[in-house]
């Protein structure tokens, strides 16, 4: 191989490696939104579905338990107003979580959520929720935040979920740095 041909091969290899590095960097930045979309579409990891309206109640009941967590860096108290409900699958249900800012200055947080057991994620649909939305509370302020949801009646038709009698909806609030 001539020196000129070797130089061309080296340049091509360097360009390929540079493009590969840029592609990997792009994927690193896109991974969180892509993962969120994947989870919302598939229900992977207990991710709930998003719906516009509930299909309507069917016979039977399923329990839903509500869990609230706070990252230690956020000076809030966060709790469900009601810790459990028993609902008919398909019924539109509204519950509230209460957040209280424990300091005198305004603070901002955002919540993430999950559902357990994870097999219930594809059947748990939220119509309205405060998750992934920045919430700013004034010093000492308390707010009630609604969650509107339903459990898809098809949960009883799936052999992997037919035995589930209780689902836990869990939120965790994290601080948002301004």
Coordinates of N, CA and C in Angstrom, one line a residue:
X1 N 0.8 -1.2 0.0 CA 0.0 0.0 0.0 C 0.9 1.2 0.0
X2 N 0.6 2.2 -0.8 CA 1.4 3.4 -0.9 C 1.1 4.3 0.3
X3 N 2.0 5.2 0.5 CA 1.8 6.1 1.6 C 0.6 7.0 1.5
X4 N 0.3 7.4 0.3 CA -0.9 8.2 0.0 C -2.2 7.4 0.3
X5 N -2.2 6.1 -0.1 CA -3.4 5.3 0.1 C -3.5 5.0 1.6
X6 N -2.4 4.9 2.3 CA -2.5 4.7 3.8 C -3.0 5.9 4.5
X7 N -2.6 7.1 4.0 CA -3.1 8.3 4.6 C -4.6 8.5 4.4
X8 N -5.1 8.1 3.2 CA -6.5 8.1 2.9 C -7.3 7.2 3.8
X9 N -6.8 6.0 4.0 CA -7.4 5.0 4.8 C -7.5 5.5 6.3
X10 N -6.4 6.1 6.7 CA -6.4 6.7 8.1 C -7.4 7.8 8.2
X11 N -7.5 8.7 7.2 CA -8.5 9.8 7.3 C -9.9 9.2 7.3
X12 N -10.2 8.2 6.5 CA -11.5 7.6 6.5 C -11.8 6.9 7.8
X13 N -10.9 6.3 8.4 CA -11.1 5.6 9.7 C -11.3 6.7 10.8
X14 N -10.6 7.8 10.8 CA -10.7 8.9 11.7 C -12.1 9.5 11.6
X15 N -12.6 9.7 10.3 CA -13.9 10.3 10.1 C -15.0 9.3 10.6
X16 N -14.8 8.0 10.4 CA -15.8 7.1 10.8 C -15.9 7.1 12.4
X17 N -14.7 7.1 13.0 CA -14.7 7.1 14.5 C -15.3 8.4 15.0
X18 N -15.0 9.6 14.4 CA -15.6 10.8 14.8 C -17.1 10.8 14.7
X19 N -17.6 10.3 13.5 CA -19.1 10.2 13.4 C -19.7 9.2 14.4
X20 N -19.0 8.2 14.7 CA -19.5 7.2 15.7 C -19.5 7.9 17.1
X21 N -18.5 8.7 17.4 CA -18.5 9.4 18.7 C -19.6 10.4 18.8
X22 N -19.9 11.1 17.7 CA -21.0 12.1 17.7 C -22.3 11.4 17.8
X23 N -22.5 10.2 17.1 CA -23.7 9.5 17.2 C -23.9 9.0 18.7
X24 N -22.9 8.5 19.3 CA -23.0 8.1 20.7 C -23.4 9.2 21.6
X25 N -22.8 10.4 21.4 CA -23.1 11.6 22.2 C -24.6 12.0 22.0
X26 N -25.0 11.9 20.7 CA -26.4 12.2 20.5 C -27.4 11.3 21.1
X27 N -27.0 10.0 21.1 CA -27.9 9.0 21.8 C -27.9 9.2 23.3
X28 N -26.8 9.6 23.9 CA -26.7 9.9 25.3 C -27.7 11.0 25.7
X29 N -27.8 12.0 24.9 CA -28.7 13.1 25.2 C -30.1 12.7 24.9
X30 N -30.4 11.8 23.9 CA -31.7 11.4 23.6 C -32.2 10.3 24.4
X31 N -31.4 9.6 25.2 CA -31.8 8.4 25.9 C -32.9 8.6 26.9
X32 N -32.9 9.7 27.6 CA -34.0 9.9 28.6 C -35.3 10.1 28.0
X33 N -35.5 11.0 27.0 CA -36.8 11.1 26.3 C -37.2 9.9 25.6
X34 N -36.2 9.2 24.9 CA -36.6 8.0 24.2 C -37.0 6.9 25.2
X35 N -36.4 6.8 26.3 CA -36.7 5.8 27.4 C -38.1 6.1 27.9
X36 N -38.4 7.4 28.1 CA -39.7 7.8 28.6 C -40.8 7.4 27.6
X37 N -40.6 7.7 26.4 CA -41.6 7.3 25.3 C -41.7 5.8 25.3
X38 N -40.6 5.0 25.3 CA -40.7 3.6 25.3 C -41.5 3.1 26.5
X39 N -41.3 3.6 27.7 CA -42.0 3.1 28.9 C -43.5 3.5 28.8
X40 N -43.8 4.7 28.3 CA -45.2 5.1 28.2 C -46.0 4.2 27.2
X41 N -45.3 3.8 26.1 CA -45.9 3.0 25.1 C -46.1 1.5 25.5
X42 N -45.1 1.0 26.2 CA -45.1 -0.4 26.6 C -45.6 -0.7 28.0
X43 N -45.6 0.3 28.9 CA -45.9 0.1 30.3 C -44.7 -0.5 31.0
X44 N -43.5 -0.5 30.4 CA -42.3 -1.1 31.0 C -42.0 -0.5 32.3
X45 N -41.6 -1.3 33.3 CA -41.2 -0.7 34.5 C -42.3 -0.1 35.4
X46 N -43.5 -0.5 35.1 CA -44.6 0.1 35.9 C -45.1 1.4 35.4
X47 N -44.6 1.8 34.2 CA -45.1 3.1 33.7 C -46.5 3.0 33.3
X48 N -47.3 4.0 33.7 CA -48.7 4.0 33.4 C -49.0 4.5 32.0
X49 N -50.2 4.3 31.6 CA -50.6 4.8 30.3 C -51.3 6.1 30.4
X50 N -51.5 6.9 29.3 CA -52.1 8.2 29.4 C -53.4 8.0 28.6
X51 N -54.5 8.5 29.1 CA -55.8 8.4 28.4 C -56.6 9.7 28.5
X52 N -57.6 9.9 27.7 CA -58.4 11.1 27.7 C -59.6 10.9 28.6
X53 N -60.1 9.6 28.6 CA -61.3 9.4 29.4 C -61.4 7.9 29.8
X54 N -62.1 7.6 30.9 CA -62.2 6.2 31.4 C -63.3 5.5 30.6
X55 N -63.2 4.2 30.4 CA -64.1 3.4 29.6 C -65.5 3.2 30.3
X56 N -65.5 3.3 31.6 CA -66.7 3.0 32.4 C -66.5 1.8 33.3
X57 N -67.2 1.9 34.4 CA -67.0 0.8 35.4 C -67.5 -0.5 35.0
X58 N -66.9 -1.6 35.5 CA -67.3 -2.9 35.3 C -67.4 -3.5 36.7
X59 N -68.0 -4.7 36.8 CA -68.2 -5.4 38.1 C -66.8 -5.7 38.7
X60 N -66.8 -5.8 40.0 CA -65.6 -6.2 40.7 C -64.9 -5.0 41.3
X61 N -63.9 -5.2 42.1 CA -63.1 -4.1 42.7 C -61.6 -4.5 42.7
X62 N -60.9 -3.4 42.7 CA -59.4 -3.5 42.8 C -59.0 -2.4 43.7
X63 N -58.0 -2.7 44.6 CA -57.5 -1.7 45.5 C -56.4 -0.9 44.9
X64 N -56.3 0.4 45.2 CA -55.2 1.2 44.7 C -54.7 1.9 46.0
X65 N -53.4 1.8 46.2 CA -52.7 2.4 47.4 C -51.8 3.5 46.8
X66 N -51.8 4.6 47.6 CA -51.0 5.8 47.2 C -49.8 6.0 48.1
X67 N -48.7 6.2 47.5 CA -47.4 6.3 48.2 C -46.8 7.7 47.8
X68 N -46.2 8.4 48.7 CA -45.6 9.7 48.5 C -44.2 9.7 49.1
X69 N -43.2 10.2 48.3 CA -41.8 10.3 48.7 C -41.3 11.6 48.3
X70 N -40.2 12.1 49.1 CA -39.6 13.4 48.8 C -38.1 13.1 48.8
X71 N -37.4 13.7 47.9 CA -36.0 13.7 47.9 C -35.6 14.6 49.1
X72 N -34.6 14.2 49.8 CA -34.2 14.9 51.1 C -33.8 16.4 50.8
X73 N -33.4 16.7 49.6 CA -33.0 18.1 49.3 C -34.2 19.1 49.1
X74 N -35.4 18.5 49.1 CA -36.6 19.4 48.9 C -37.3 19.5 50.2
X75 N -37.4 20.8 50.7 CA -37.9 21.0 52.0 C -39.5 21.0 52.0
X76 N -40.1 19.9 51.6 CA -41.5 19.8 51.6 C -42.0 18.6 52.4
X77 N -43.2 18.7 52.7 CA -44.0 17.5 53.2 C -44.9 17.1 52.1
X78 N -44.9 15.8 51.8 CA -45.7 15.4 50.6 C -46.4 14.1 51.0
X79 N -47.7 14.0 50.8 CA -48.5 12.9 51.3 C -49.8 12.7 50.5
X80 N -50.3 11.5 50.4 CA -51.6 11.3 49.8 C -52.7 11.8 50.8
X81 N -53.7 12.4 50.3 CA -54.8 12.8 51.2 C -55.6 11.6 51.6
X82 N -55.7 10.6 50.8 CA -56.3 9.4 51.1 C -55.3 8.3 50.7
X83 N -55.1 7.3 51.7 CA -54.0 6.4 51.4 C -54.4 5.2 50.5
X84 N -55.7 4.8 50.5 CA -56.1 3.7 49.7 C -57.6 4.0 49.2
X85 N -57.9 3.4 48.1 CA -59.3 3.3 47.6 C -59.6 1.9 47.0
X86 N -60.8 1.5 47.0 CA -61.2 0.3 46.3 C -62.1 0.9 45.2
X87 N -61.8 0.5 43.9 CA -62.5 1.0 42.8 C -62.9 -0.1 41.9
X88 N -63.9 0.2 41.1 CA -64.3 -0.7 40.0 C -63.4 -0.5 38.8
X89 N -62.8 -1.5 38.2 CA -62.0 -1.3 37.0 C -62.9 -0.6 35.9
X90 N -62.2 0.4 35.3 CA -62.9 1.2 34.3 C -63.5 2.5 34.8
X91 N -63.6 2.6 36.1 CA -64.2 3.8 36.7 C -63.2 4.9 36.8
X92 N -63.7 6.1 36.4 CA -62.9 7.3 36.5 C -62.8 7.7 38.0
X93 N -61.6 7.8 38.5 CA -61.3 8.1 39.9 C -60.4 9.3 40.1
X94 N -60.7 10.2 41.1 CA -59.9 11.3 41.4 C -59.4 11.2 42.8
X95 N -58.1 11.3 43.0 CA -57.5 11.4 44.4 C -56.6 12.6 44.4
X96 N -56.2 13.0 45.6 CA -55.4 14.1 45.8 C -54.2 13.8 46.6
X97 N -53.0 14.4 46.3 CA -51.8 14.4 47.1 C -51.7 15.9 47.6
X98 N -51.1 16.0 48.8 CA -50.9 17.3 49.4 C -49.4 17.6 49.5
X99 N -49.0 18.7 49.1 CA -47.6 19.1 49.2 C -47.6 20.4 50.1
X100 N -46.6 20.5 51.0 CA -46.5 21.7 51.8 C -45.0 22.1 51.8
X101 N -44.8 23.4 51.5 CA -43.4 23.9 51.6 C -43.1 24.2 53.0
X102 N -42.1 23.6 53.6 CA -41.8 23.8 55.0 C -40.8 24.9 55.3
X103 N -40.4 25.7 54.3 CA -39.5 26.8 54.5 C -40.2 28.1 54.1
X104 N -39.6 29.3 54.5 CA -40.2 30.6 54.2 C -40.0 31.1 52.8
X105 N -39.2 30.5 52.0 CA -38.9 31.0 50.7 C -39.6 30.0 49.7
X106 N -39.9 30.5 48.5 CA -40.5 29.7 47.4 C -39.5 28.6 47.0
X107 N -40.0 27.4 46.8 CA -39.2 26.3 46.3 C -40.0 25.6 45.2
X108 N -39.3 24.9 44.3 CA -39.9 24.3 43.1 C -39.4 22.8 43.1
X109 N -40.4 22.0 42.8 CA -40.1 20.5 42.7 C -40.9 20.0 41.5
X110 N -40.4 18.8 41.1 CA -41.1 18.0 40.1 C -41.2 16.6 40.5
X111 N -42.3 15.9 40.1 CA -42.5 14.5 40.5 C -42.3 13.5 39.4
X112 N -41.8 12.4 39.8 CA -41.9 11.2 38.9 C -42.8 10.2 39.6
X113 N -43.1 9.2 38.8 CA -44.1 8.2 39.4 C -43.7 6.8 38.9
X114 N -44.3 5.8 39.5 CA -44.3 4.4 39.0 C -45.5 3.7 39.6
X115 N -45.7 2.6 39.1 CA -46.8 1.7 39.5 C -46.2 0.3 39.9
X116 N -46.7 -0.3 40.9 CA -46.3 -1.6 41.2 C -47.5 -2.4 41.6
X117 N -47.6 -3.7 41.3 CA -46.6 -4.4 40.6 C -46.4 -3.9 39.2
X118 N -45.2 -4.1 38.6 CA -44.9 -3.6 37.3 C -45.9 -4.1 36.2
X119 N -46.4 -5.3 36.4 CA -47.3 -5.9 35.4 C -48.6 -5.1 35.3
X120 N -48.9 -4.3 36.3 CA -50.1 -3.5 36.3 C -50.0 -2.2 35.5
X121 N -48.7 -1.8 35.2 CA -48.5 -0.5 34.5 C -49.3 -0.3 33.2
X122 N -49.3 -1.3 32.3 CA -50.1 -1.1 31.1 C -51.6 -1.0 31.3
X123 N -52.1 -1.3 32.5 CA -53.5 -1.3 32.7 C -53.9 -0.1 33.6
X124 N -52.9 0.7 34.1 CA -53.2 1.8 34.9 C -53.1 3.1 34.0
X125 N -54.1 3.8 33.8 CA -54.2 4.9 32.9 C -54.5 6.2 33.6
X126 N -53.6 7.2 33.4 CA -53.8 8.5 34.1 C -54.4 9.4 33.0
X127 N -55.5 10.1 33.5 CA -56.2 11.1 32.6 C -55.6 12.5 32.9
X128 N -55.3 12.8 34.2 CA -54.7 14.0 34.6 C -53.7 13.8 35.8
X129 N -52.6 14.5 35.8 CA -51.6 14.2 36.8 C -50.7 15.4 36.9
X130 N -50.0 15.5 38.0 CA -49.1 16.6 38.3 C -47.6 16.2 38.0
X131 N -47.4 15.0 37.5 CA -46.1 14.5 37.3 C -45.4 15.2 36.2
X132 N -44.1 15.3 36.3 CA -43.2 15.9 35.3 C -43.5 17.4 35.0
X133 N -44.3 18.0 35.9 CA -44.6 19.4 35.8 C -44.0 20.1 37.0
X134 N -43.3 21.2 36.8 CA -42.7 21.9 37.9 C -43.8 22.5 38.7
X135 N -43.7 22.3 40.0 CA -44.6 22.9 41.0 C -43.8 23.8 41.9
X136 N -44.2 25.1 41.9 CA -43.6 26.1 42.8 C -44.5 26.4 43.9
X137 N -44.1 26.2 45.2 CA -44.8 26.6 46.3 C -44.2 27.7 47.1
X138 N -45.0 28.7 47.4 CA -44.6 29.9 48.2 C -44.2 29.4 49.6
X139 N -43.5 30.2 50.4 CA -43.1 29.8 51.7 C -44.3 29.4 52.6
X140 N -44.3 28.2 53.1 CA -45.4 27.8 54.0 C -46.7 27.4 53.3
X141 N -46.7 27.5 52.0 CA -47.9 27.1 51.2 C -48.1 25.6 51.1
X142 N -49.4 25.3 51.1 CA -49.9 23.9 50.9 C -50.8 23.9 49.7
X143 N -50.7 22.8 48.9 CA -51.6 22.7 47.8 C -52.0 21.2 47.7
X144 N -53.2 21.0 47.2 CA -53.7 19.7 46.9 C -53.6 19.5 45.4
X145 N -53.0 18.4 45.0 CA -52.7 18.1 43.6 C -53.5 16.9 43.2
X146 N -54.4 17.1 42.2 CA -55.3 15.9 41.8 C -54.6 14.9 40.8
X147 N -55.0 13.7 40.9 CA -54.6 12.7 40.0 C -55.9 12.0 39.6
X148 N -56.2 12.0 38.3 CA -57.4 11.4 37.7 C -56.9 10.2 36.9
X149 N -57.5 9.0 37.2 CA -57.1 7.8 36.6 C -58.2 6.7 36.6
X150 N -57.9 5.6 35.9 CA -58.7 4.4 35.9 C -57.8 3.2 35.7
X151 N -58.3 2.1 36.1 CA -57.6 0.8 35.9 C -58.4 0.1 34.8
X152 N -57.7 -0.2 33.7 CA -58.4 -0.8 32.5 C -59.0 -2.2 32.9
X153 N -60.3 -2.4 32.6 CA -60.9 -3.7 33.0 C -60.2 -4.9 32.4
X154 N -59.4 -4.7 31.3 CA -58.7 -5.8 30.7 C -57.6 -6.4 31.6
X155 N -57.4 -5.7 32.8 CA -56.4 -6.3 33.7 C -56.9 -7.7 34.2
X156 N -58.2 -7.9 34.2 CA -58.8 -9.1 34.7 C -58.7 -10.2 33.6
X157 N -58.5 -9.9 32.4 CA -58.4 -10.8 31.3 C -57.0 -11.3 31.0
X158 N -56.0 -10.7 31.5 CA -54.6 -11.0 31.3 C -54.2 -12.0 32.4
X159 N -53.8 -13.2 32.0 CA -53.4 -14.2 33.0 C -52.2 -13.7 33.9
X160 N -51.4 -12.8 33.4 CA -50.3 -12.2 34.2 C -50.8 -11.2 35.3
X161 N -52.0 -10.7 35.1 CA -52.4 -9.7 36.1 C -53.8 -10.0 36.7
X162 N -54.4 -11.1 36.3 CA -55.8 -11.4 36.8 C -55.8 -11.5 38.3
X163 N -54.7 -11.9 38.9 CA -54.6 -12.2 40.4 C -54.4 -10.9 41.2
X164 N -54.0 -9.8 40.5 CA -53.7 -8.6 41.3 C -54.9 -8.0 41.9
X165 N -54.8 -7.8 43.2 CA -55.9 -7.2 44.0 C -55.6 -5.8 44.5
X166 N -54.3 -5.4 44.4 CA -53.9 -4.1 44.8 C -52.8 -3.5 44.0
X167 N -52.9 -2.3 43.6 CA -51.9 -1.6 42.8 C -51.4 -0.4 43.6
X168 N -50.1 -0.2 43.6 CA -49.6 1.0 44.3 C -49.1 2.0 43.3
X169 N -49.6 3.3 43.4 CA -49.2 4.4 42.7 C -48.3 5.2 43.5
X170 N -47.0 5.3 43.1 CA -46.0 6.0 44.0 C -45.4 7.2 43.2
X171 N -45.4 8.3 43.9 CA -44.8 9.6 43.4 C -43.6 9.9 44.3
X172 N -42.5 10.5 43.6 CA -41.4 11.0 44.3 C -41.1 12.4 43.8
X173 N -41.1 13.4 44.7 CA -40.8 14.8 44.3 C -39.3 15.0 44.5
X174 N -38.7 15.7 43.5 CA -37.3 16.1 43.5 C -37.2 17.6 43.4
X175 N -36.2 18.2 43.9 CA -36.0 19.7 43.8 C -35.7 20.1 42.3
X176 N -36.1 21.2 41.9 CA -35.7 21.8 40.6 C -34.9 23.0 40.9
X177 N -33.7 23.0 40.4 CA -32.8 24.1 40.6 C -33.1 25.2 39.6
X178 N -33.3 26.4 40.1 CA -33.6 27.5 39.2 C -32.3 28.2 38.7

